[in-house]
Amino acid sequence: MPGRSSTASFQGLSPTCVVTLVMLTKSLKAMKLEDNVELPCYMIPHGLNPRFYSRQREADEIKDHLDPQCGQDKPRVMAIHGLGGVGKTQLALHYANTSLKLYQAIAWIPAETPIKMTQALSDFAKKLGLPRKDDGEDDYQASLKVKDWLNTMEQPFLLIFDNVEEIDILLQVWPANSQSSILITTRSPSVASKRASHLMHLESFTAESGLNVLESLTGITATDENDLEAARHICHLLGGIPLAIVQISEFIRDRSYSYEEFIPIYQKSSARIYATSKIPLEYSHTLSTVWELSIERLPQIARTLQNLLAFFDPDRIEERLLINQKSSLADDQLEFLFDDFEFGEAVSALVKSSLVQRSSALKALSVLRLVQNAVLARLTGEERLFYLDSAIILLSAGFSNTWKKTGSQQGHGWASWETCTQVLPHVSWLIEVVKKHKLKAIKVDDFAELIFRSGTYLWERDQPSAARSFFEFGLSLDVDREGQTCNPAVRLLGHIALDIARPRAALEAYKETLAARLKYTALDDPAIADVYDSLACACTEMNDIPNSFAYLDKSVAIHLANNPDCMARTNAIQAMTYLRDGKPEQALEALHKCWNLQGLTEEQVAASEYPKHSGDIILLSRVRYAQDAAQNKDSALQLASKSINIRKGTFGDKGPRVADAIFYVSGMLRDDGKDALAAKLLREIVDMSQGMSVMQGHLARALWTLGTEEERLGNGTLAEELKRGASEVRGAIEGRESDDSNTGEGFASLVRYMLW
C-alpha cells in the first residue's frame, strides 16, 4: 500500500528486533558482487612514462571517447592501430596510468593469442580475489568468472587488450556492461574496425612533431639552418618511429654530437649505434639490433640459455621445464641446466643484462619478443635445430606421456590437465617458430608426439577445433603416418570429427587407423578391438546400426580371447547403439556391464568428477527417459540436470558438451509442458554459441527448436525469423555432413547423437 511504513511487516516484534531486522535487510540489499573483490584493482605492467611526448591530442581523444562519466548506456570501445614501434602500447599505458581516479578496476590484457589472454584474465581474477572453486580450476574457467564479474560490475572499469591479432578471441571476455571502457591496440586496421565504435590510426611522428621530440630528448636546439636540416633528416631516417627516436636521442646526447655530425656516423654505423645503446628506462623493449651485441657480452652458459629460451613462449617460462632432470637431455652444452649454481649464474647474467626478467614468486622467466627474434636471426641453421630439439626434449618431459594409453580414463586424464595447461603455450610457440623459420626437427617423431599430446589435451578440454589444428600440423611433419606414433593421432582425428558431427570423416579416419595398425599388430590384438569400437561408434552416429553391431561383435570376440575385463568401452558403445536402435532395456544392461567392469556402481558414476562420466550420466538419463515410465522420466531429468553442473564444473559455463546437456534437459522440460523454462534453456545455448565456430551446430539446432516452439504457440513471424536464422547458421558451417532438411531431425544431425 502506498505510504506504508517499511517496518509494518515487523508488527508484534520488540523495537530491538525491528531495528536489527531493518539493518540486516538494508545490508543484504546493499550487498553486491563487487563487495567480494578487492577494489580498486589495477593490473598495469608499467608506470607513467615521464618522457611521453607529442601525443597529447591522441591522449585527449582517448580520454574523451572512453570517459566513463559521459552518460552512455553501452560500453565505450576504442581501438588504436598502426605500425609496430609506433607507440600504441605507450599511448595506452599513458591513458591507463593517468586514469586511475576514473576507474575502480583497470586490467591490462596481452591478447596476441587466446592462450595468453586466458592466462592474463586468470591473473586478473586472482588479483581481484575472485573466489576459486578448488585448486583444479584452470585459466579458462577463471577467465569466465572474470567475464561474469565484469557483466555485474556496477562501477566503472577499463579493459586494455594489447596487441590483438584475432578479434574473435576477445569474445571470451567481452562485457555487455555500460560501466565498461575498452581500449584495443593492434597493428591491423581490419581487426580494429571489427569491435570498436571509434578508431585511431596512430601514425609515426610528423616531421614537425618528430623534430620537437628529438630536440626535447637530446636537449639540443639546432644552431643554424644546416643543423636544422640535419635534424629533420635524422627524423626522416628514423621514419618518425618514437622508439627509434628515443634511442638515437640518447646516443646523440651522450656523445655531445651536433645533428650535422651525427648523420654520417649513423649512415656508417647504425647497427653498432643500436647495439651499444642502453634500453630506455620507460620502455620494456627496444630495437632488435640492440640485443645482438648484448648477447655477445654474455658468459657462454648465459648465451646458451638465451638461445634456448628463444624456443619457449616468452611470457612465462617456468624454470621447472628447463631444469627437469627426468628429461633425456644429455648434451654437454646444456649440462648447466641441471646444476643449481650454474643455472642460477646463467639466469643472473641475463637478468643483469635486461635480456630476461625473473619472477621469484612464480619461479619463471620472461623474455621480450624482439630479443627472441634477434637471437633466432643470429643462430646458424645447425644451431636452430639443436635448440629446437632440446626444447622438444624438455617440454616432452614436462608432463606425463599418457595420451596413447588405454584404460578407464582415456588420454591424459583430467588429473593431469593443470600440467598440460602450463606446457601448451610453449608447444604452440614451437609450432609458430618452426613455421616461420621453415625448420625441420631432427627428432621429428618426438616433436610430432609432443604436438599430439597437446592436441589430445585440447580435445579433452572440449576444444575440438584447436585440437584438430595441432593434430593436422603434427601429421604434416616428415613422419610415417602409418607408424606407431602417428597412428593413434589419426584415430583421435576421428574422435574430433565425431565431436563436430562429421561421422563419415570419422569413419574414414578409423578405417585408415585400422589398415595401418594391422601392419604391425595381430588381428586378435586388443589394440584392434579399440579401433573396432571406434568404427562402431561412427556407424551408430550415422544410424547404421547393423554395421555398428557387426564391429562390436568383432571387438567382443577379441576381448573374450584376451581379457574380458577390458571391454568397458565396448559395452558403453553397445549401450549407445541399443538406445539408438530403440532398445532401452538392452542399453541399460550394457551400461551396467560397462560400470561393473570398472568396479563402479551407478551411484559412484553419478558422483564422479571424471569428465567422460558426465557423458555416461547423459546416456543413462536418455535410457531412463526412453523407458517411458513416469518415475524413470523424473529420474532422467534429475540425471541430465546433474550432468549440466558436472560439465560446467569441468569445462566452464559454455562449450559443446555443456550446450548438449542443456539441450537434452530443455527437451524433457518441453515434453513436460514447461515451455517457458525450456525456451529459457534454449536461449542460453544461443547466447553461449555466439562467436564460437565449434558451437554453430548447437546454435542452429537451438534456433530451429525455438522456432518450432514459437510456431506451435502461434507466433508465426517470430518462428519464421528463428528458423531463417537457423538455416543461415547451418549454411555457414563448413564440412557439414547433415542432410540439410528443414526438419528437427535435419538440424539435430548438426550435433553428435551422443556427445560423451
PDB file of C-alpha atoms in Angstrom, residues 9 132 210 281 321 443 511 638:
ATOM      1  CA  SER A   9       5.708  -6.102   8.403  1.00  0.00           C
ATOM      2  CA  ARG A 132      38.052 -20.216  -6.794  1.00  0.00           C
ATOM      3  CA  GLY A 210      59.489  14.280 -34.648  1.00  0.00           C
ATOM      4  CA  LEU A 281      64.063   3.236 -18.899  1.00  0.00           C
ATOM      5  CA  LEU A 321      60.601 -27.054 -17.511  1.00  0.00           C
ATOM      6  CA  LYS A 443      63.832 -35.621 -33.547  1.00  0.00           C
ATOM      7  CA  LYS A 511      39.455 -47.199 -41.360  1.00  0.00           C
ATOM      8  CA  GLN A 638      17.436 -35.231 -12.489  1.00  0.00           C
TER       9      GLN A 638
END
